[in-house]
Amino acid sequence: MDKIVVKGGCKLSGEVNISSAKNSVLPIIAASILCGDKCCIRNAPMLEDVIVICNVLKSLNADVTINKEDSSIIIDTSKVITGEPNSDLVGKMRASFLIMGPMISRFGKFRISLPGGCNIGTRPIDLHLKGFKALGAKISVSQGHVEASTSKLVGNKIYLDFPSVGATENIMMAAVLAEGDTTIENAAAEPEIEDLASFLNSMGAMIKGAGTDTIKITGVKKLDGVSHTPIYDRIEAGTFMIAAAVTKSKIKINGILEEHMKPVIAKLTECGVSMEIQGKSIVVDGDRELKPVDIKTMPYPGFPTDMQAQMMALLCTVRGTSLITETIFENRFMHASELKRMGANIKIDGRSAVIEGVERLSGAEVKATDLRAGAALILAAMAAEGSTTICDIYHIDRGYVEIENKFRRLGVEINRISE
Ligand code: EPZ
């Protein structure tokens, strides 16, 4: 199993280019099922999760060509058949469940194994299923599978008990070819949902309000294949912003949309980090005395849960007492015990973590417990004294393109070792 070794006490300098958003590309690849035509995704992030969802579509007879040279993915879903996707692949990544809406919409029936939870939480799908039922699908759950069938989908008004990102995306994709109008209220407003809606609208869908808490969809008869370049990955950008802060360095990050970075910029500003937006880039200068802050993760435009672990790594090195409250997932503090192995002072009480900043973290053997926790450990390792070895880095490869090469080009002594 590969490991990443990081030599601590480094300073970063130079520039880094941010990749396209994993959490945009995954639903967009699922949405390509709806048109039964050829779609091209340009500047796609060559990530494990992206390859998994492409293989899920291949298991349903889609033609998928991934070109690593020009970072494009061409997907031809004209020959996709209904049936059950490869359950091993579906089990590898819960985002595979995002094909359910498109498959019900196109074929009127579909069966898929229930997506696994993961270590950050049980990750239920009740809101997805509630939406499909509201659109007229008959849903049954048995023996670890969920089955849907309908003669046709009919638009309806759906209120989400929680602004779930995946449920909003799945219901939107199920509604675009339904008969009549659908309104999703209390919808998630994440930028990746807006990106999915712009992809669907370019295919011929009629979606208004994506990126707000009320999305209106007017069903259309047909969608056509298109090309699309996804938005930048705001979580990868935020991760590099915190890398500058935790190493007291100044770097330039290329590939950001200021609007999407607001919650992270606001919190890092409160912490004392200096940032300057330059068009689609941001210059981050962390070389100053930082202040402890309190964070509460919330649905967008609140502070993103996907940035919580990275912020915890930073606050472990900031003198004073900080408080993090994780409101989105019930078990997303596993990185705390790994940070404590590096000398961090963190007390967990349910969904709250109290962090007392320490003078210096120390290198240690640690393990990535989920995608963002792994990234947080790399950040902590850069600031620590001595060398840190991070194992289970397959978590990190799911969501960060060539993370060690990007950090090495910024001056970090970081290497991947295969054992
Ligand atoms: C998406 O997951 C992201 N994944 C996650 O990113 C991100 O952390 C999450 O949104 C929150 O922003 C992708 O986009 C592929 P949710 P998703 O449905 O859609 C509850 C990363 O690191 N819920 O908004 O699964 C659920 O239990 C990953 O890139 C229900 O109760 O998130 C959770 O507490 C990790 N019933 C909360 O909503 C449902 O039917 C948020 O889940 C669905 C969700």
Coordinates of C-alpha atoms and ligand atoms in Angstrom, one line a residue:
M1 CA 0.0 0.0 0.0
D2 CA 1.4 3.4 -0.9
K3 CA 2.4 5.9 1.8
I4 CA 3.3 9.6 1.7
V5 CA 6.3 10.8 3.6
V6 CA 6.5 14.6 4.4
K7 CA 9.6 16.4 5.9
G8 CA 8.3 19.1 8.2
G9 CA 9.3 22.6 8.8
C10 CA 9.1 23.6 5.1
K11 CA 8.3 26.9 3.5
L12 CA 6.1 27.0 0.4
S13 CA 6.6 29.4 -2.6
G14 CA 5.5 29.8 -6.1
E15 CA 2.2 29.0 -7.8
V16 CA -0.2 26.0 -8.0
N17 CA -3.0 25.3 -10.5
I18 CA -6.3 24.0 -9.2
S19 CA -8.0 21.1 -11.0
S20 CA -11.7 20.9 -11.9
A21 CA -14.2 20.0 -9.1
K22 CA -14.5 16.2 -8.3
N23 CA -18.0 16.9 -6.9
S24 CA -19.1 18.6 -10.1
V25 CA -17.7 16.0 -12.5
L26 CA -19.3 13.0 -10.7
P27 CA -22.9 14.1 -11.1
I28 CA -22.2 15.5 -14.6
I29 CA -20.9 12.0 -15.7
A30 CA -24.0 10.5 -14.2
A31 CA -26.2 13.1 -16.0
S32 CA -24.7 12.1 -19.4
I33 CA -27.0 9.0 -19.2
L34 CA -30.0 11.2 -19.8
C35 CA -29.2 12.2 -23.4
G36 CA -28.4 8.8 -24.9
D37 CA -25.8 10.7 -27.0
K38 CA -22.1 11.7 -26.9
C39 CA -20.8 14.1 -24.2
C40 CA -17.3 15.5 -23.7
I41 CA -16.0 16.7 -20.4
R42 CA -12.9 18.9 -20.8
N43 CA -10.2 19.5 -18.2
A44 CA -11.6 16.6 -16.2
P45 CA -9.7 15.7 -12.9
M46 CA -8.0 12.4 -13.4
L47 CA -9.1 11.0 -10.0
E48 CA -9.9 7.5 -8.7
D49 CA -13.5 8.5 -8.0
V50 CA -13.9 9.8 -11.6
I51 CA -12.5 6.5 -13.0
V52 CA -14.9 4.5 -10.7
I53 CA -18.0 6.3 -12.0
C54 CA -16.8 5.9 -15.6
N55 CA -16.5 2.2 -15.0
V56 CA -20.0 2.1 -13.4
L57 CA -21.3 3.6 -16.7
K58 CA -19.2 1.1 -18.7
S59 CA -20.8 -1.7 -16.7
L60 CA -24.1 -0.4 -18.1
N61 CA -22.8 -0.6 -21.7
A62 CA -21.7 3.1 -22.1
D63 CA -18.7 3.8 -24.2
V64 CA -16.3 5.9 -22.1
T65 CA -12.9 7.2 -23.4
I66 CA -10.6 8.7 -20.7
N67 CA -7.8 10.7 -22.3
K68 CA -5.2 11.5 -19.7
E69 CA -3.1 13.5 -22.1
D70 CA -5.7 16.2 -22.7
S71 CA -7.7 15.5 -19.5
S72 CA -10.9 14.8 -21.5
I73 CA -13.5 12.2 -21.0
I74 CA -15.8 11.3 -23.9
I75 CA -19.0 9.4 -22.9
D76 CA -21.4 7.9 -25.4
T77 CA -24.5 6.6 -23.6
S78 CA -26.5 5.8 -26.8
K79 CA -26.0 2.1 -26.1
V80 CA -26.6 2.2 -22.3
I81 CA -29.1 -0.5 -21.3
T82 CA -31.1 -0.8 -18.1
G83 CA -30.0 -3.4 -15.7
E84 CA -27.9 -3.5 -12.5
P85 CA -24.5 -1.8 -12.5
N86 CA -21.5 -3.7 -11.2
S87 CA -22.1 -3.8 -7.4
D88 CA -18.4 -4.0 -6.5
L89 CA -17.9 -0.6 -8.3
V90 CA -21.1 0.9 -6.7
G91 CA -19.9 -0.3 -3.3
K92 CA -16.6 1.5 -3.8
M93 CA -18.1 5.0 -4.0
R94 CA -21.4 6.2 -2.8
A95 CA -21.6 8.9 -5.5
S96 CA -22.4 6.0 -7.9
F97 CA -25.9 6.4 -6.5
L98 CA -26.2 9.5 -8.5
I99 CA -26.9 7.4 -11.6
M100 CA -30.3 6.4 -10.1
G101 CA -32.1 9.6 -11.1
P102 CA -30.9 9.5 -14.7
M103 CA -31.6 5.7 -15.1
I104 CA -35.1 6.0 -13.7
S105 CA -35.7 9.0 -16.0
R106 CA -34.5 7.3 -19.1
F107 CA -35.6 3.7 -18.6
G108 CA -38.5 3.9 -16.1
K109 CA -36.9 1.1 -14.1
F110 CA -33.6 0.5 -12.3
R111 CA -32.0 -1.6 -9.6
I112 CA -28.9 -0.8 -7.7
S113 CA -27.2 -2.0 -4.5
L114 CA -27.6 0.4 -1.6
P115 CA -24.6 2.7 -1.4
G116 CA -22.4 2.0 1.6
G117 CA -22.0 4.4 4.4
C118 CA -18.5 5.5 4.9
N119 CA -16.5 6.3 8.0
I120 CA -17.8 9.9 8.2
G121 CA -21.4 8.9 8.6
T122 CA -24.2 6.5 7.8
R123 CA -25.0 8.6 4.6
P124 CA -28.7 7.6 4.3
I125 CA -30.5 8.0 0.9
D126 CA -34.1 8.6 2.3
L127 CA -34.3 12.1 0.7
H128 CA -33.3 10.8 -2.7
L129 CA -36.0 8.1 -2.5
K130 CA -38.6 10.6 -1.2
G131 CA -37.9 12.7 -4.3
F132 CA -38.2 9.8 -6.7
K133 CA -41.5 8.7 -5.1
A134 CA -42.9 12.3 -5.4
L135 CA -42.1 12.1 -9.1
G136 CA -44.2 8.9 -9.4
A137 CA -41.6 6.1 -9.1
K138 CA -42.5 3.0 -7.1
I139 CA -39.6 2.3 -4.8
S140 CA -38.7 -0.9 -3.0
V141 CA -35.8 -1.7 -0.8
S142 CA -34.8 -5.3 0.0
Q143 CA -31.7 -7.5 0.4
G144 CA -29.4 -4.5 0.2
H145 CA -30.8 -3.3 -3.1
V146 CA -33.2 -0.5 -4.1
E147 CA -35.5 -0.9 -7.0
A148 CA -37.5 1.8 -8.8
S149 CA -40.1 1.4 -11.5
T150 CA -42.6 3.8 -13.2
S151 CA -44.4 4.2 -16.5
K152 CA -43.5 7.8 -16.5
L153 CA -42.2 10.5 -14.2
V154 CA -44.5 13.4 -13.5
G155 CA -43.3 16.8 -12.1
N156 CA -44.2 17.6 -8.4
K157 CA -43.3 20.0 -5.6
I158 CA -40.7 18.4 -3.3
Y159 CA -39.5 19.8 0.1
L160 CA -36.2 18.4 1.3
D161 CA -36.0 17.9 5.1
F162 CA -32.3 18.7 4.8
P163 CA -30.5 20.5 1.9
S164 CA -28.8 17.3 0.8
V165 CA -26.3 17.8 -2.1
G166 CA -26.8 14.4 -3.6
A167 CA -30.5 14.3 -3.2
T168 CA -30.9 17.7 -4.8
E169 CA -28.7 16.5 -7.8
N170 CA -30.5 13.1 -8.1
I171 CA -34.0 14.6 -8.0
M172 CA -33.0 17.4 -10.5
M173 CA -31.7 14.8 -12.9
A174 CA -34.8 12.7 -12.5
A175 CA -37.1 15.7 -13.1
V176 CA -35.5 17.2 -16.3
L177 CA -37.4 14.7 -18.6
A178 CA -40.5 14.4 -16.4
E179 CA -43.9 15.5 -17.6
G180 CA -44.7 19.0 -16.2
D181 CA -43.0 21.2 -13.6
T182 CA -41.0 20.2 -10.5
T183 CA -40.0 22.5 -7.7
I184 CA -37.3 21.4 -5.2
E185 CA -37.6 23.5 -2.0
N186 CA -34.9 23.6 0.7
A187 CA -32.6 22.5 -2.0
A188 CA -28.8 22.4 -1.5
A189 CA -27.1 25.5 -3.1
E190 CA -23.6 24.3 -3.5
P191 CA -21.7 25.6 -6.6
E192 CA -21.4 22.0 -7.9
I193 CA -25.2 21.9 -8.2
E194 CA -25.2 25.1 -10.3
D195 CA -22.5 23.5 -12.5
L196 CA -24.6 20.4 -13.0
A197 CA -27.7 22.6 -13.9
S198 CA -25.6 24.5 -16.4
F199 CA -24.5 21.2 -18.0
L200 CA -28.1 20.0 -18.1
N201 CA -29.4 23.3 -19.5
S202 CA -26.8 23.2 -22.2
M203 CA -28.2 19.7 -23.1
G204 CA -31.6 21.3 -23.5
A205 CA -33.1 21.1 -20.0
M206 CA -35.0 23.9 -18.4
I207 CA -33.8 24.5 -14.9
K208 CA -34.0 27.8 -12.9
G209 CA -32.7 28.7 -9.5
A210 CA -29.9 26.2 -9.2
G211 CA -27.5 27.6 -6.5
T212 CA -30.4 28.8 -4.5
D213 CA -32.7 26.9 -2.0
T214 CA -35.5 26.7 -4.6
I215 CA -35.0 25.0 -7.9
K216 CA -37.7 25.0 -10.7
I217 CA -37.5 22.4 -13.4
T218 CA -39.8 22.4 -16.5
G219 CA -39.7 18.9 -18.0
V220 CA -38.6 18.6 -21.7
K221 CA -38.9 15.8 -24.2
K222 CA -35.2 15.2 -25.1
L223 CA -31.7 16.2 -24.2
D224 CA -28.7 16.3 -26.6
G225 CA -25.0 15.5 -26.0
V226 CA -22.7 18.5 -25.3
S227 CA -19.2 19.4 -24.2
H228 CA -18.6 21.0 -20.8
T229 CA -15.7 22.3 -18.7
P230 CA -16.5 21.9 -15.0
I231 CA -15.8 24.6 -12.4
Y232 CA -12.7 24.7 -10.3
D233 CA -12.5 22.6 -7.2
R234 CA -13.1 25.0 -4.3
I235 CA -12.1 22.4 -1.7
E236 CA -8.8 21.7 -3.3
A237 CA -8.2 25.5 -3.6
G238 CA -9.1 25.9 0.1
T239 CA -6.7 23.1 1.0
F240 CA -3.8 24.9 -0.6
M241 CA -4.9 28.2 1.0
I242 CA -4.5 26.5 4.4
A243 CA -1.2 25.0 3.3
A244 CA 0.1 28.6 3.0
A245 CA -1.3 29.5 6.4
V246 CA 0.0 26.5 8.3
T247 CA 3.5 26.9 6.9
K248 CA 3.5 30.7 7.2
S249 CA 4.2 31.0 3.5
K250 CA 3.1 33.1 0.6
I251 CA 1.8 31.4 -2.5
K252 CA -0.4 32.1 -5.5
I253 CA -3.3 29.7 -6.3
N254 CA -4.6 29.8 -9.8
G255 CA -8.1 28.6 -10.6
I256 CA -10.6 30.0 -8.1
L257 CA -14.0 31.7 -8.3
E258 CA -14.1 34.3 -5.5
E259 CA -17.9 33.8 -5.1
H260 CA -17.3 30.1 -4.3
M261 CA -14.4 30.8 -1.9
K262 CA -16.3 33.4 0.3
P263 CA -16.9 31.2 3.4
V264 CA -13.3 30.0 3.5
I265 CA -11.8 33.5 2.7
A266 CA -14.0 35.0 5.5
K267 CA -12.8 32.4 8.1
L268 CA -9.1 32.6 7.1
T269 CA -9.4 36.4 7.2
E270 CA -10.8 36.2 10.7
C271 CA -7.8 34.0 11.6
G272 CA -5.4 36.7 10.4
V273 CA -4.4 35.3 7.0
S274 CA -3.8 37.9 4.3
M275 CA -5.4 37.2 0.9
E276 CA -5.6 39.1 -2.3
I277 CA -7.8 38.1 -5.2
Q278 CA -6.3 38.6 -8.6
G279 CA -8.9 37.7 -11.2
K280 CA -9.2 33.9 -11.1
S281 CA -6.2 33.6 -8.8
I282 CA -5.6 34.3 -5.1
V283 CA -2.4 35.3 -3.4
V284 CA -2.3 33.9 0.2
D285 CA 0.2 35.1 2.8
G286 CA 0.2 33.2 6.1
D287 CA 3.4 34.6 7.4
R288 CA 1.9 36.4 10.4
E289 CA 0.7 35.7 14.0
L290 CA -2.7 33.9 13.5
K291 CA -5.6 34.0 15.9
P292 CA -7.8 31.1 17.1
V293 CA -11.3 31.0 15.5
D294 CA -14.6 29.2 16.0
I295 CA -16.0 27.2 13.1
K296 CA -19.4 25.7 12.5
T297 CA -19.8 23.6 9.3
M298 CA -23.0 24.4 7.5
P299 CA -24.6 23.8 4.0
Y300 CA -23.4 26.2 1.4
P301 CA -22.9 29.2 1.7
G302 CA -21.8 28.3 5.2
F303 CA -18.4 27.0 6.1
P304 CA -17.9 23.7 4.1
T305 CA -17.7 20.4 6.0
D306 CA -15.1 19.3 3.4
M307 CA -12.8 22.0 4.8
Q308 CA -13.2 21.1 8.4
A309 CA -10.3 18.7 8.8
Q310 CA -7.9 21.0 7.0
M311 CA -8.9 23.9 9.3
M312 CA -8.5 21.7 12.4
A313 CA -4.9 21.0 11.2
L314 CA -4.2 24.7 11.0
L315 CA -5.9 25.6 14.3
C316 CA -3.7 22.9 16.1
T317 CA -0.8 25.2 15.4
V318 CA -2.5 28.6 16.3
R319 CA -1.9 29.7 19.9
G320 CA -5.2 30.0 21.9
T321 CA -8.5 28.0 22.0
S322 CA -10.5 27.3 18.9
L323 CA -13.9 25.5 18.6
I324 CA -15.1 23.4 15.7
T325 CA -18.7 22.2 15.4
E326 CA -19.4 19.6 12.7
T327 CA -23.1 19.9 11.9
I328 CA -23.2 17.9 8.6
F329 CA -21.8 14.5 9.3
E330 CA -22.0 12.6 12.6
N331 CA -18.5 11.1 12.6
R332 CA -16.2 13.5 10.9
F333 CA -13.5 14.0 13.6
M334 CA -11.5 10.8 13.0
H335 CA -8.5 13.0 11.9
A336 CA -8.4 14.4 15.5
S337 CA -6.9 11.2 16.9
E338 CA -4.3 11.2 14.1
L339 CA -3.4 14.8 14.8
K340 CA -3.1 14.0 18.5
R341 CA -0.4 11.4 17.6
M342 CA 1.5 14.5 16.2
G343 CA 1.2 16.3 19.5
A344 CA -2.0 18.2 18.9
N345 CA -4.2 19.2 21.9
I346 CA -7.8 18.4 20.9
K347 CA -10.8 17.4 23.0
I348 CA -13.8 15.9 21.2
D349 CA -17.3 16.1 22.7
G350 CA -19.9 14.7 20.3
R351 CA -20.0 17.1 17.3
S352 CA -17.7 19.6 18.9
A353 CA -13.9 19.8 19.0
V354 CA -12.0 22.1 21.3
I355 CA -8.5 22.8 20.0
E356 CA -5.7 24.3 22.1
G357 CA -2.9 25.5 19.8
V358 CA 0.5 24.0 20.5
E359 CA 3.9 25.5 19.8
R360 CA 4.9 22.8 17.4
L361 CA 3.5 19.5 16.1
S362 CA 5.9 16.6 15.8
G363 CA 6.2 14.2 12.9
A364 CA 4.7 10.7 13.4
E365 CA 3.2 7.6 11.7
V366 CA -0.4 8.5 11.0
K367 CA -3.2 7.2 8.7
A368 CA -5.7 8.9 6.5
T369 CA -9.3 8.1 7.7
D370 CA -11.1 9.8 4.8
L371 CA -10.4 12.0 1.9
R372 CA -10.2 15.4 3.6
A373 CA -8.7 13.9 6.8
G374 CA -5.8 12.6 4.6
A375 CA -5.3 16.1 3.1
A376 CA -5.3 17.6 6.6
L377 CA -2.5 15.2 7.8
I378 CA -0.3 16.4 4.9
L379 CA -0.9 20.0 6.0
A380 CA -0.1 19.2 9.6
A381 CA 3.0 17.2 8.5
M382 CA 4.4 20.3 6.6
A383 CA 4.2 22.4 9.8
A384 CA 5.5 19.6 12.1
E385 CA 9.1 19.1 13.4
G386 CA 10.6 16.0 11.7
S387 CA 9.2 13.6 9.2
T388 CA 5.6 12.2 9.0
T389 CA 4.5 9.0 7.3
I390 CA 0.9 8.9 6.2
C391 CA -0.6 5.6 5.2
D392 CA -4.0 4.6 3.7
I393 CA -3.4 7.4 1.2
Y394 CA -5.8 5.8 -1.3
H395 CA -8.4 8.0 0.5
I396 CA -6.4 11.1 -0.7
D397 CA -6.1 9.9 -4.3
R398 CA -9.9 9.8 -4.5
G399 CA -10.1 13.6 -4.4
Y400 CA -6.8 15.2 -5.1
V401 CA -5.0 15.1 -8.5
E402 CA -1.3 14.4 -8.0
I403 CA -1.3 16.1 -4.6
E404 CA 2.4 15.2 -3.8
N405 CA 3.6 16.7 -7.1
K406 CA 1.6 19.9 -6.6
F407 CA 3.1 20.3 -3.1
R408 CA 6.6 19.3 -4.2
R409 CA 6.5 22.1 -6.9
L410 CA 5.7 24.5 -4.1
G411 CA 8.8 23.4 -2.2
V412 CA 7.5 20.7 0.1
E413 CA 9.8 17.7 0.7
I414 CA 7.1 15.1 0.0
N415 CA 7.3 11.7 -1.5
R416 CA 5.1 8.7 -2.3
I417 CA 6.6 5.4 -1.4
S418 CA 5.1 2.1 -2.5
E419 CA 5.5 -0.9 -0.1
Ligands
EPZ1 C1 -21.7 15.6 -1.0 O1 -22.0 14.3 -0.4 C2 -20.2 15.6 -1.3 N1 -19.9 14.5 -2.2 C3 -19.4 15.4 0.0 O2 -18.1 15.5 -0.3 C4 -19.8 16.6 0.9 O3 -19.2 16.4 2.1 C5 -21.3 16.6 1.1 O4 -22.0 16.7 -0.1 C6 -21.8 17.8 2.0 O5 -21.4 19.0 1.4 C7 -20.2 14.6 -3.5 O6 -20.7 15.6 -4.0 C8 -19.8 13.5 -4.4 P1 -25.4 15.2 1.6 P2 -23.6 13.9 -0.2 O7 -26.4 14.4 0.9 O8 -24.4 14.3 -1.3 C9 -27.8 13.7 5.3 C10 -15.8 14.9 -0.3 O9 -15.0 15.0 0.6 N2 -28.7 13.0 4.3 O10 -25.5 16.7 1.4 O11 -23.6 12.5 0.2 C11 -26.5 13.0 5.4 O12 -26.6 11.9 6.4 C12 -17.2 14.4 0.0 O13 -15.6 15.3 -1.5 C13 -29.8 12.4 4.7 O14 -30.2 12.4 5.9 O15 -23.9 14.8 1.1 C14 -25.5 14.0 5.9 O16 -25.6 14.1 7.3 C15 -17.3 13.9 1.4 N3 -30.6 11.8 3.8 C16 -26.1 15.3 5.3 O17 -27.4 15.0 4.8 C17 -30.3 11.7 2.5 O18 -31.1 11.1 1.7 C18 -25.3 15.8 4.1 O19 -25.3 14.8 3.1 C19 -29.1 12.3 2.1 C20 -28.3 13.0 3.0

